[in-house]
Amino acid sequence: MHQKEQLIAELSTLLGPKNVLTDATALAVYECDAAPSFKALPDVVVFADTAQQVSDIVKLANKYNAPFIARGGGTGLSGGMLSVQGGIIIALNRMDRILEIDLENERAVVEPGVVNLLLTQAVQNQGYHYAPDPSSQKACTIGGNIAENSGGPHTLKYGVTSDHVLGLEVVLPDGEIIEFGGTVEETPGYDLRGVLIGSEGTFGIVTKAVVRLTRNPQAYQTALAVFETMDDASNAVSTIIGEGIIPAALEMMDSLVIRALEEAFQFGFPLDAEAILIVELDGIEAGMQNQTDRILEIFKQYTAREVSYAKDEAERQQIWKARKSAFGSFGRLAPNYITQDGVVPRTRLPKVLRRIAEISEKYQIPIANVFHAGDGNIHPIVLFNERDADQCERVEHVNMEILSVCAEVGGTITGEHGIGVEKMDYMPLIFSRADLQVMATVKDIFNPTGLCNPGKIFPTAESYAKLGLQPDTTGRF
Amino acid sequence: METISGTLHDKLRDIVGEAGILPETQIAAYTFDNCVPKAVVLPASVREMQDVLRFAAAQHLSVMPAGAGTKLGIGNLPQKVDMVLSTTRLNSVVEYEPADLTVTVEAGIRLAALQAELTKHRQFLPLNPPYADRCTLGGVVATNASGSLRLRHGTARNQVLGMHVVHANGNVVKSGGKVVKNVAGYDLNKLYIGAFGTLGIITEITLKLAPVPIQQVILTTQFQNIQEAVDTGLSIVRSQALPMFTNLFINSRSNLRPNATCISEKTPTLVVGFGGDTETVRWQRNHVQTIMEQNGGTSVTIREGESCQSLQDAMRKFPEVNGTSDDRIIAKVNLKRTDIAEFAQKAITPALQGLIPKIPEETGEMMALLGSGVLYLAIPIASVTDFQPLADTLTQLRQRAMAAQGNLIIEAAPPELKRHIDVWGSVGSMRGLMKQVKAKFDADSLLNPGRFVSSI
Ligand SMILES: Cc1cc2nc3c(=O)[nH]c(=O)nc-3n(C[C@H](O)[C@H](O)[C@H](O)COP(=O)(O)OP(=O)(O)OC[C@H]3O[C@@H](n4cnc5c(N)ncnc54)[C@H](O)[C@@H]3O)c2cc1C
């Protein structure tokens, strides 16, 4: 980036010096997200307060040919907000106003920096919530959720972020402010709203969103079942879905996770269990017991050792606390970890989990599993020490083999965390050059200069080499 | 490419064989807006589809992608009609593992045929657009057609997991995948869904499925006025009951009968359906009946089993028109649900009064999908000769809808009306980007030229 000093001076004039960070220690906070194996230092971090300011910042970035990247909560797990080519990080945490709540129409209009859980808390007394519930919901923002098309435990029944966002206000990479979709369910023309959601911040910066609010269910039933083997637990999962029971959530944790959780928080789980399933039904109270009974039978069929129910809301919260604390406990298992995010057809879960255990064995790298089993969305947690070069190399192989298995069985390499910088090398496992070329075409329409969040999603020549594939000499890939 | 000799049909026959060309006597089924295509081509494989598109590109022939042709009438007047390219011979189930609750099919499969297959496993695709028995899945997805079930299950935008699309240049590309969650790369499924074939021809689709509810019940009731009916419907939507649909009929007539005699011609009729297991359904039935009665609903009727299906089938036909006879106009108004009552009473009713020759009392037949904020309006036009006043009225209604953050799309109309009005309306500040998307995907504008928004 040329003329960095002038750019910073202009940013300071625009936003006031206190909203512009250039100090090295201050910038260090912004060098990574929640996937700390990847790091890059921005040249400057700015805090925006309005869409107009974002637009002005983006125009300045264009003037100085500086890359710019939006940042929400910084909880991303694929390095999406990394300033890999330096430039400006636009922090959106101050744009955290809930602008409108319209319960009659079950809608809210929010700024991008609103923390996911705070939106739910704003409406829960009136019996509503915002359905997409990433396990990071205490810290991640609606803007980040939109960029990643995030899911969560309750995605199984309620769908992902894209299913809950109707309209967007976006500052395009040239600084223009444009509205996509709307307040109503359908607008004429191409669904550019849908294309923007999940574009990992490479199509512009979301400055406002119209989202759906969801009525809280009348009743919940939450149970926790302990299994002797992962096979049994995962067979139980596909049997439940196959029988036409769609729980609100169906989550699995393996023995390593159970152990880590116990060491860190003492929830009282049996340390010798191979797998725990958390199942939650929600909806109308009448008749719910029948479904619970049926699930119990399925658990028995797969020799669940014990099943316990949440008897009240406090116990239910306790179960979910265990699930949502899992990530916080991995520090006990190893100094570093990478969270994989493949998705496989639910019927392939037993096979895929077995393969992952084999991969772990082969490379002598421990892998823990805590994941959205009902969706077939696995999260193998690859545990290692980044100071050990040999381990790091083995981890590379582990990642590659896990994602290859997902691709082989007809799955995908990321279900909710995004490609970012972390998985761009693996894109050729699931997309042909022609497929990627179409994506690049769409990117060029939104982001022709490439300054908006560069260096993400698309594989490079090295990626192809890494996979043992020939890079394309004529085209872009 | 070498110069073309012989007729268009001969050349096409070289690519797709005799069986791949619809006999001229049957082409009438694919006419729209008074345009008769020069040929209707039915490729038997994706390869043939690619070859036909490459041929068309070389010859600068326009291509109307089609399934069974049920919705070809949607859109502005075409700039050019050379050939219709139909997917109906690409109609097999590619992959179906019931326990995964997903299915992959070729785009030309009829929705009804797919549902019949899924029913065997007590599953279904929760989409119930009009033209139930004839429409193809590719057509449903390309037009993002939906029905009343969208209240609980959404539309194709919420259900499609992945697809294969042949672009205008003949390239086959894949978007999305086959699993229920996937954020690898951009979500280009969304671009093709509802693009009306202007960006490519969909050849394969993977979708999420749902289990068939064990039991279904439909309650109907009548109200003194529209506002009461809407308010009651919306209370039900927001209650702890989980209705599959909440449809309101206003000025209901002709085409719903004889299967739906419970729907009154004179008074607004609310139709609410739900499903689940026996106990769940029983609780909802009681709960909803109470809400209906407390809010002034009269003559509540309850249907179960077989008669539920026949009523659902009848309601689903509401936005249909009879082929080329063009006996009615269908407009779809997207609104905030709380604006529906006012729009029906204060906008539509006065605007239509006295407008239709010979039936001055006509104020339009309406079906509102209350929970989804969709209001379908049907206007009989058999007696209309001058379409300008009707176009002006629709323009006014559109402006009113837009002032309330909504929009109005004309889904079916004769070419005489389309000469006076853009069926889609404005796409606002998104126009530039949409035009660019079209230009990049189909540079020579071969696919459905002129029929989509902003003259795309
Ligand atoms: C413990 C833990 C558990 C998690 N569990 C889940 C889970 O269950 N499900 C799930 O889906 N994810 C999960 N995640 C991942 C992460 O929380 C999500 O991806 C989340 O949506 C990121 O939001 P954020 O605000 O932190 O975004 P950031 O990390 O700040 O940014 C993520 C990406 O979004 C872009 N971005 C941010 N704001 C905007 C904006 N306004 N406009 C355009 N682009 C923007 C950034 O440029 C970046 O590319 C988890 C993460 C952690 C650490």
XYZ file of N, CA, C and O in Angstrom, chain A residues 52-204:
612
model
N -22.934 5.697 6.198
C -22.268 6.752 5.438
C -20.776 6.751 5.726
O -19.957 6.872 4.819
N -20.430 6.580 7.006
C -18.999 6.515 7.351
C -18.345 5.322 6.682
O -17.238 5.428 6.139
N -19.017 4.183 6.716
C -18.445 2.999 6.067
C -18.206 3.308 4.596
O -17.139 3.020 4.042
N -19.201 3.937 3.977
C -19.069 4.277 2.568
C -17.883 5.218 2.334
O -17.094 5.038 1.404
N -17.739 6.198 3.208
C -16.618 7.142 3.060
C -15.272 6.435 3.234
O -14.314 6.713 2.510
N -15.222 5.529 4.200
C -13.975 4.780 4.428
C -13.635 3.959 3.183
O -12.493 3.931 2.717
N -14.665 3.300 2.648
C -14.449 2.457 1.474
C -13.979 3.300 0.287
O -13.089 2.903 -0.471
N -14.531 4.486 0.166
C -14.093 5.354 -0.943
C -12.635 5.779 -0.767
O -11.876 5.810 -1.742
N -12.278 6.042 0.482
C -10.864 6.375 0.735
C -9.967 5.182 0.411
O -8.894 5.330 -0.181
N -10.416 4.014 0.822
C -9.631 2.806 0.544
C -9.405 2.677 -0.960
O -8.298 2.374 -1.416
N -10.443 2.937 -1.727
C -10.320 2.864 -3.180
C -9.324 3.904 -3.685
O -8.500 3.619 -4.552
N -9.418 5.088 -3.116
C -8.528 6.158 -3.555
C -7.060 5.762 -3.363
O -6.220 6.033 -4.206
N -6.780 5.099 -2.233
C -5.397 4.733 -1.934
C -5.077 3.292 -2.335
O -4.033 2.771 -1.995
N -6.018 2.658 -3.008
C -5.803 1.281 -3.434
C -5.481 0.365 -2.253
O -4.615 -0.509 -2.340
N -6.158 0.591 -1.133
C -5.907 -0.187 0.071
C -6.973 -1.261 0.253
O -8.159 -0.972 0.117
N -6.580 -2.492 0.575
C -7.588 -3.515 0.894
C -8.391 -3.096 2.123
O -7.869 -2.383 2.990
N -9.638 -3.517 2.199
C -10.441 -3.227 3.399
C -11.279 -4.441 3.751
O -11.745 -5.165 2.870
N -11.458 -4.647 5.043
C -12.117 -5.858 5.529
C -13.026 -5.487 6.695
O -12.608 -4.788 7.620
N -14.253 -5.972 6.648
C -15.169 -5.751 7.764
C -14.834 -6.715 8.895
O -14.373 -7.831 8.665
N -15.071 -6.260 10.113
C -14.893 -7.155 11.248
C -16.045 -6.997 12.220
O -16.443 -5.885 12.561
N -16.622 -8.121 12.606
C -17.702 -8.098 13.589
C -17.131 -8.469 14.941
O -16.326 -7.735 15.512
N -17.498 -9.646 15.436
C -17.037 -10.084 16.747
C -15.659 -10.716 16.732
O -15.097 -11.012 17.784
N -15.143 -10.996 15.554
C -13.839 -11.650 15.474
C -13.867 -13.096 15.958
O -12.846 -13.648 16.353
N -15.031 -13.726 15.922
C -15.144 -15.122 16.374
C -15.067 -16.107 15.215
O -15.262 -17.309 15.400
N -14.826 -15.608 14.012
C -14.759 -16.474 12.836
C -13.759 -17.598 13.034
O -12.794 -17.479 13.794
N -13.996 -18.715 12.369
C -13.122 -19.877 12.530
C -12.406 -20.242 11.236
O -11.875 -21.335 11.112
N -12.405 -19.340 10.262
C -11.715 -19.657 9.012
C -10.789 -18.521 8.570
O -10.353 -18.477 7.444
N -10.527 -17.595 9.484
C -9.633 -16.489 9.119
C -10.254 -15.510 8.149
O -9.547 -14.839 7.409
N -11.589 -15.414 8.176
C -12.293 -14.559 7.222
C -11.961 -13.078 7.335
O -11.934 -12.367 6.341
N -11.693 -12.604 8.575
C -11.461 -11.159 8.734
C -9.975 -10.808 8.726
O -9.598 -9.688 9.056
N -9.142 -11.755 8.323
C -7.704 -11.476 8.302
C -7.325 -10.505 7.191
O -7.773 -10.650 6.057
N -6.472 -9.551 7.536
C -6.015 -8.602 6.520
C -4.761 -9.185 5.868
O -3.660 -8.707 6.108
N -4.948 -10.212 5.072
C -3.791 -10.943 4.529
C -2.929 -10.083 3.618
O -1.770 -10.387 3.404
N -3.506 -9.047 3.070
C -2.686 -8.139 2.258
C -2.572 -6.774 2.921
O -2.413 -5.753 2.251
N -2.687 -6.749 4.239
C -2.638 -5.486 4.960
C -3.892 -4.669 4.694
O -4.933 -5.211 4.318
N -3.815 -3.379 4.914
C -4.954 -2.517 4.622
C -5.757 -2.170 5.859
O -5.244 -2.178 6.977
N -7.035 -1.861 5.637
C -7.885 -1.307 6.685
C -8.855 -2.366 7.210
O -9.573 -2.997 6.432
N -8.891 -2.547 8.502
C -9.972 -3.338 9.088
C -11.032 -2.359 9.583
O -10.730 -1.415 10.318
N -12.261 -2.591 9.118
C -13.362 -1.715 9.524
C -14.141 -2.444 10.614
O -14.858 -3.409 10.348
N -13.952 -2.002 11.839
C -14.623 -2.652 12.969
C -16.040 -2.091 13.078
O -16.244 -0.879 13.037
N -17.010 -3.009 13.204
C -18.415 -2.586 13.160
C -19.118 -2.705 14.507
O -20.323 -2.520 14.608
N -18.338 -2.972 15.551
C -18.953 -3.217 16.854
C -19.771 -2.037 17.380
O -20.662 -2.212 18.192
N -19.446 -0.834 16.919
C -20.218 0.318 17.419
C -21.552 0.465 16.696
O -22.410 1.208 17.151
N -21.660 -0.188 15.559
C -22.956 -0.144 14.869
C -23.787 -1.280 15.440
O -24.015 -2.304 14.787
N -24.200 -1.095 16.684
C -24.822 -2.215 17.394
C -26.238 -1.878 17.853
O -26.710 -2.358 18.859
N -26.913 -1.020 17.070
C -28.258 -0.627 17.466
C -29.313 -1.556 16.861
O -29.199 -1.942 15.695
N -30.292 -1.877 17.683
C -31.475 -2.562 17.166
C -32.422 -1.444 16.761
O -32.904 -0.694 17.603
N -32.657 -1.281 15.482
C -33.348 -0.088 14.994
C -34.859 -0.217 15.092
O -35.562 0.766 15.263
N -35.347 -1.440 14.947
C -36.795 -1.600 14.928
C -37.149 -3.029 15.312
O -36.479 -3.964 14.871
N -38.176 -3.163 16.133
C -38.685 -4.503 16.421
C -40.165 -4.478 16.094
O -40.902 -3.634 16.606
N -40.588 -5.341 15.214
C -41.979 -5.356 14.761
C -42.501 -6.778 14.976
O -42.403 -7.633 14.109
N -43.041 -7.000 16.165
C -43.449 -8.368 16.504
C -44.671 -8.816 15.710
O -44.824 -9.996 15.417
N -45.535 -7.858 15.351
C -46.719 -8.212 14.556
C -46.300 -8.893 13.256
O -46.931 -9.820 12.796
N -45.232 -8.372 12.665
C -44.735 -8.968 11.425
C -43.554 -9.907 11.663
O -42.961 -10.416 10.711
N -43.209 -10.095 12.925
C -42.087 -10.974 13.299
C -40.803 -10.599 12.554
O -40.180 -11.415 11.884
N -40.436 -9.328 12.698
C -39.253 -8.801 12.018
C -38.484 -7.891 12.963
O -39.084 -7.256 13.837
N -37.184 -7.771 12.706
C -36.395 -6.724 13.367
C -35.463 -6.128 12.338
O -35.079 -6.797 11.377
N -35.157 -4.866 12.522
C -34.157 -4.218 11.677
C -32.982 -3.902 12.589
O -33.153 -3.254 13.624
N -31.811 -4.393 12.212
C -30.656 -4.253 13.106
C -29.430 -3.759 12.359
O -29.305 -3.931 11.148
N -28.527 -3.188 13.100
C -27.218 -2.850 12.548
C -26.320 -4.091 12.636
O -26.600 -5.011 13.403
N -25.235 -4.099 11.868
C -24.467 -5.338 11.740
C -23.703 -5.735 12.994
O -23.410 -6.905 13.210
N -23.407 -4.737 13.855
C -22.607 -5.052 15.027
C -23.409 -5.579 16.207
O -22.852 -5.848 17.274
N -24.718 -5.753 16.024
C -25.534 -6.297 17.114
C -25.084 -7.734 17.402
O -24.970 -8.550 16.493
N -24.810 -8.004 18.660
C -24.392 -9.360 19.043
C -25.608 -10.289 18.979
O -26.686 -9.945 19.455
N -25.399 -11.425 18.359
C -26.486 -12.377 18.104
C -27.388 -12.587 19.328
O -28.612 -12.421 19.244
N -26.791 -12.918 20.472
C -27.604 -13.246 21.644
C -28.383 -12.025 22.159
O -29.483 -12.168 22.677
N -27.814 -10.815 21.970
C -28.501 -9.630 22.471
C -29.798 -9.375 21.703
O -30.760 -8.842 22.254
N -29.842 -9.778 20.455
C -31.095 -9.635 19.707
C -32.152 -10.556 20.305
O -33.290 -10.152 20.548
N -31.769 -11.784 20.570
C -32.712 -12.702 21.214
C -33.152 -12.149 22.566
O -34.340 -12.156 22.898
N -32.195 -11.651 23.328
C -32.554 -11.143 24.660
C -33.498 -9.946 24.580
O -34.329 -9.746 25.454
N -33.377 -9.181 23.514
C -34.239 -8.003 23.381
C -35.703 -8.374 23.167
O -36.584 -7.570 23.409
N -35.963 -9.575 22.705
C -37.354 -9.940 22.405
C -37.857 -11.132 23.210
O -39.011 -11.523 23.085
N -37.004 -11.710 24.035
C -37.427 -12.962 24.672
C -38.563 -12.777 25.670
O -39.386 -13.674 25.837
N -38.621 -11.610 26.303
C -39.736 -11.402 27.230
C -41.075 -11.340 26.519
O -42.114 -11.589 27.108
N -41.032 -10.997 25.242
C -42.273 -10.999 24.469
C -42.495 -12.343 23.777
O -43.356 -12.470 22.925
N -41.660 -13.329 24.114
C -41.897 -14.671 23.582
C -41.281 -14.936 22.224
O -41.733 -15.824 21.506
N -40.258 -14.208 21.863
C -39.606 -14.411 20.564
C -38.113 -14.631 20.718
O -37.540 -14.391 21.786
N -37.501 -15.093 19.632
C -36.039 -15.174 19.581
C -35.579 -15.073 18.140
O -36.392 -15.141 17.214
N -34.275 -14.879 17.974
C -33.664 -14.905 16.651
C -33.106 -16.312 16.480
O -32.265 -16.755 17.270
N -33.595 -17.031 15.464
C -33.374 -18.479 15.440
C -31.927 -18.942 15.211
O -31.486 -19.865 15.878
N -31.171 -18.360 14.272
C -29.808 -18.892 14.103
C -28.971 -18.675 15.370
O -28.840 -17.544 15.834
N -28.468 -19.730 15.933
C -27.822 -19.647 17.250
C -26.448 -20.306 17.272
O -26.245 -21.343 17.897
N -25.467 -19.688 16.600
C -24.122 -20.254 16.649
C -23.689 -20.425 18.101
O -24.118 -19.644 18.966
N -22.844 -21.407 18.346
C -22.401 -21.631 19.728
C -21.626 -20.432 20.260
O -21.423 -20.307 21.452
N -21.207 -19.559 19.363
C -20.486 -18.341 19.750
C -21.431 -17.163 19.943
O -20.998 -16.011 19.925
N -22.722 -17.421 20.125
C -23.711 -16.344 20.032
C -23.542 -15.219 21.046
O -24.094 -14.149 20.862
N -22.801 -15.469 22.105
C -22.560 -14.386 23.067
C -21.632 -13.321 22.502
O -21.548 -12.231 23.041
N -20.875 -13.659 21.472
C -19.859 -12.722 20.984
C -19.950 -12.413 19.498
O -19.492 -11.366 19.061
N -20.522 -13.305 18.708
C -20.528 -13.056 17.268
C -21.644 -12.066 16.920
O -22.601 -11.898 17.662
N -21.486 -11.404 15.779
C -22.443 -10.359 15.401
C -23.330 -10.809 14.243
O -22.986 -11.731 13.502
N -24.439 -10.122 14.102
C -25.353 -10.439 13.007
C -24.641 -10.232 11.655
O -24.814 -11.017 10.728
N -23.819 -9.192 11.564
C -23.074 -8.955 10.325
C -22.151 -10.124 9.991
O -22.110 -10.586 8.844
N -21.421 -10.608 10.982
C -20.551 -11.769 10.780
C -21.369 -13.004 10.415
O -20.997 -13.783 9.537
N -22.505 -13.182 11.083
C -23.394 -14.318 10.781
C -23.854 -14.276 9.330
O -23.915 -15.303 8.652
N -24.177 -13.075 8.865
C -24.645 -12.929 7.486
C -23.497 -13.252 6.523
O -23.670 -13.970 5.537
N -22.314 -12.734 6.845
C -21.164 -12.971 5.972
C -20.860 -14.464 5.861
O -20.509 -14.961 4.797
N -21.008 -15.190 6.971
C -20.652 -16.617 6.964
C -21.860 -17.516 6.722
O -21.719 -18.723 6.628
N -23.048 -16.974 6.635
C -24.280 -17.766 6.597
C -24.275 -18.799 7.719
O -24.436 -20.005 7.503
N -24.102 -18.301 8.925
C -23.890 -19.172 10.075
C -25.093 -20.026 10.429
O -26.234 -19.662 10.148
N -24.781 -21.122 11.063
C -25.824 -22.001 11.591
C -25.650 -22.109 13.087
O -25.061 -21.241 13.719
N -26.152 -23.191 13.642
C -26.042 -23.420 15.082
C -26.760 -24.708 15.398
O -27.291 -25.352 14.498
N -26.801 -25.075 16.677
C -27.487 -26.323 17.030
C -28.928 -26.399 16.495
O -29.369 -27.454 16.058
N -29.648 -25.297 16.504
C -31.057 -25.358 16.125
C -31.317 -25.188 14.632
O -32.460 -25.134 14.187
N -30.237 -25.139 13.861
C -30.345 -25.074 12.404
C -31.089 -26.283 11.842
O -31.765 -26.201 10.830
N -30.939 -27.407 12.513
C -31.566 -28.651 12.067
C -33.036 -28.436 11.761
O -33.538 -28.840 10.719
N -33.736 -27.763 12.646
C -35.153 -27.545 12.427
C -35.449 -26.166 11.832
O -36.370 -26.019 11.046
N -34.652 -25.180 12.196
C -35.031 -23.808 11.851
C -34.260 -23.181 10.685
O -34.581 -22.079 10.266
N -33.268 -23.891 10.171
C -32.552 -23.357 9.020
C -31.414 -22.432 9.408
O -31.224 -22.108 10.584
N -30.667 -22.001 8.393
C -29.467 -21.204 8.605
C -29.784 -19.711 8.479
O -30.930 -19.324 8.247
N -28.757 -18.890 8.600
C -28.960 -17.435 8.578
C -29.731 -16.970 7.345
O -30.657 -16.158 7.443
N -29.386 -17.525 6.186
C -30.041 -17.090 4.950
C -31.560 -17.251 5.014
O -32.295 -16.495 4.389
N -32.023 -18.236 5.762
C -33.463 -18.459 5.889
C -34.134 -17.420 6.792
O -35.359 -17.382 6.893
N -33.328 -16.611 7.460
C -33.884 -15.664 8.441
C -33.561 -14.211 8.144
O -33.793 -13.350 8.986
N -32.992 -13.952 6.987
C -32.653 -12.576 6.617
C -33.417 -12.204 5.358
O -33.304 -12.870 4.328
N -34.212 -11.150 5.445
C -35.043 -10.750 4.301
C -34.420 -9.627 3.492
O -34.574 -9.572 2.279
N -33.768 -8.725 4.166
C -33.264 -7.561 3.451
C -31.926 -7.110 4.001
O -31.602 -7.365 5.160
N -31.144 -6.465 3.156
C -29.822 -5.991 3.560
C -29.586 -4.598 3.013
O -29.994 -4.290 1.888
N -28.919 -3.784 3.803
C -28.327 -2.563 3.265
C -26.825 -2.831 3.233
O -26.257 -3.281 4.223
N -26.224 -2.568 2.074
C -24.821 -2.940 1.898
C -24.050 -1.769 1.299
O -24.524 -1.118 0.368
N -22.862 -1.544 1.825
C -21.933 -0.633 1.165
C -21.122 -1.488 0.194
O -20.372 -2.375 0.610
N -21.324 -1.274 -1.083
C -20.615 -2.067 -2.084
C -19.139 -1.669 -2.107
O -18.776 -0.595 -1.630
N -18.300 -2.520 -2.683
C -16.860 -2.229 -2.683
C -16.468 -0.919 -3.367
O -15.341 -0.477 -3.226
N -17.379 -0.272 -4.081
C -17.032 1.047 -4.632
C -17.586 2.177 -3.765
O -17.461 3.345 -4.108
N -18.227 1.816 -2.661
C -18.715 2.832 -1.738
C -20.188 3.156 -1.874
O -20.770 3.845 -1.038
N -20.812 2.627 -2.918
C -22.239 2.897 -3.102
C -23.058 2.141 -2.048
O -22.752 0.989 -1.717
N -24.121 2.787 -1.562
C -24.975 2.120 -0.560
C -26.233 1.606 -1.260
O -26.977 2.393 -1.852
N -26.456 0.306 -1.204
C -27.563 -0.285 -1.950
C -28.375 -1.208 -1.052
O -27.837 -1.875 -0.165
N -29.694 -1.251 -1.317
C -30.552 -2.160 -0.549
C -30.879 -3.402 -1.356
O -31.181 -3.311 -2.547
N -30.816 -4.535 -0.708
C -31.128 -5.809 -1.345
C -32.296 -6.463 -0.628
O -32.392 -6.375 0.590
N -33.135 -7.170 -1.393
C -34.290 -7.807 -0.764
C -35.173 -6.715 -0.186
O -35.295 -5.638 -0.765
N -35.783 -6.997 0.948
C -36.649 -5.961 1.511
C -37.239 -6.394 2.823
O -36.694 -7.242 3.537
N -38.382 -5.805 3.136
C -39.077 -6.130 4.372
C -40.058 -7.264 4.129
O -40.417 -8.009 5.019
N -40.527 -7.368 2.861
C -41.481 -8.426 2.522
C -40.713 -9.670 2.084
O -39.504 -9.633 1.878
N -41.445 -10.784 1.932
C -40.745 -12.050 1.703
C -40.122 -12.179 0.322
O -39.187 -12.940 0.141
N -40.680 -11.485 -0.662
C -40.156 -11.631 -2.011
C -40.075 -10.292 -2.698
O -40.979 -9.471 -2.563
N -39.017 -10.107 -3.462
C -38.910 -8.907 -4.289
C -38.571 -9.362 -5.695
O -37.950 -10.413 -5.866
N -38.972 -8.602 -6.730
C -38.723 -9.075 -8.094
C -37.239 -9.043 -8.454
O -36.473 -8.276 -7.881
N -36.875 -9.897 -9.409
C -35.489 -9.903 -9.883
C -34.659 -10.997 -9.241
O -35.159 -11.817 -8.480
N -33.375 -11.001 -9.587
C -32.466 -12.006 -9.037
C -32.345 -11.846 -7.528
O -32.376 -10.733 -7.004
N -32.158 -12.961 -6.847
C -32.071 -12.950 -5.388
C -30.641 -12.598 -4.956
O -29.908 -13.436 -4.444
N -30.271 -11.355 -5.172
C -28.909 -10.942 -4.822
C -28.702 -10.937 -3.314
O -27.589 -11.124 -2.833
N -29.796 -10.775 -2.585
C -29.733 -10.913 -1.128
C -29.141 -12.273 -0.766
O -28.194 -12.389 0.011
N -29.718 -13.307 -1.418
C -29.281 -14.672 -1.147
C -27.831 -14.905 -1.550
O -27.136 -15.708 -0.933
N -27.387 -14.217 -2.595
C -26.009 -14.393 -3.050
C -25.037 -13.677 -2.103
O -23.931 -14.155 -1.850
N -25.477 -12.553 -1.560
C -24.630 -11.803 -0.630
C -24.414 -12.553 0.683
O -23.337 -12.508 1.260
N -25.469 -13.250 1.129
C -25.354 -13.965 2.398
C -24.410 -15.150 2.184
O -24.584 -15.932 1.263
N -23.407 -15.256 3.010
C -22.426 -16.320 2.844
C -21.281 -15.944 1.922
O -20.468 -16.793 1.586
N -21.210 -14.672 1.494
C -20.119 -14.296 0.595
C -18.876 -13.862 1.376
O -17.937 -13.313 0.816
N -18.855 -14.149 2.661
C -17.675 -13.981 3.511
C -17.067 -12.583 3.424
O -15.841 -12.413 3.388
N -17.930 -11.601 3.350
C -17.437 -10.224 3.372
C -16.666 -9.816 2.128
O -15.946 -8.822 2.148
N -16.824 -10.550 1.032
C -16.088 -10.199 -0.187
C -16.950 -9.440 -1.197
O -16.468 -9.078 -2.267
N -18.239 -9.254 -0.893
C -19.129 -8.552 -1.830
C -19.521 -7.170 -1.331
O -20.342 -6.485 -1.934
N -18.996 -6.792 -0.179
C -19.370 -5.499 0.374
C -19.568 -5.617 1.870
O -19.357 -6.679 2.457
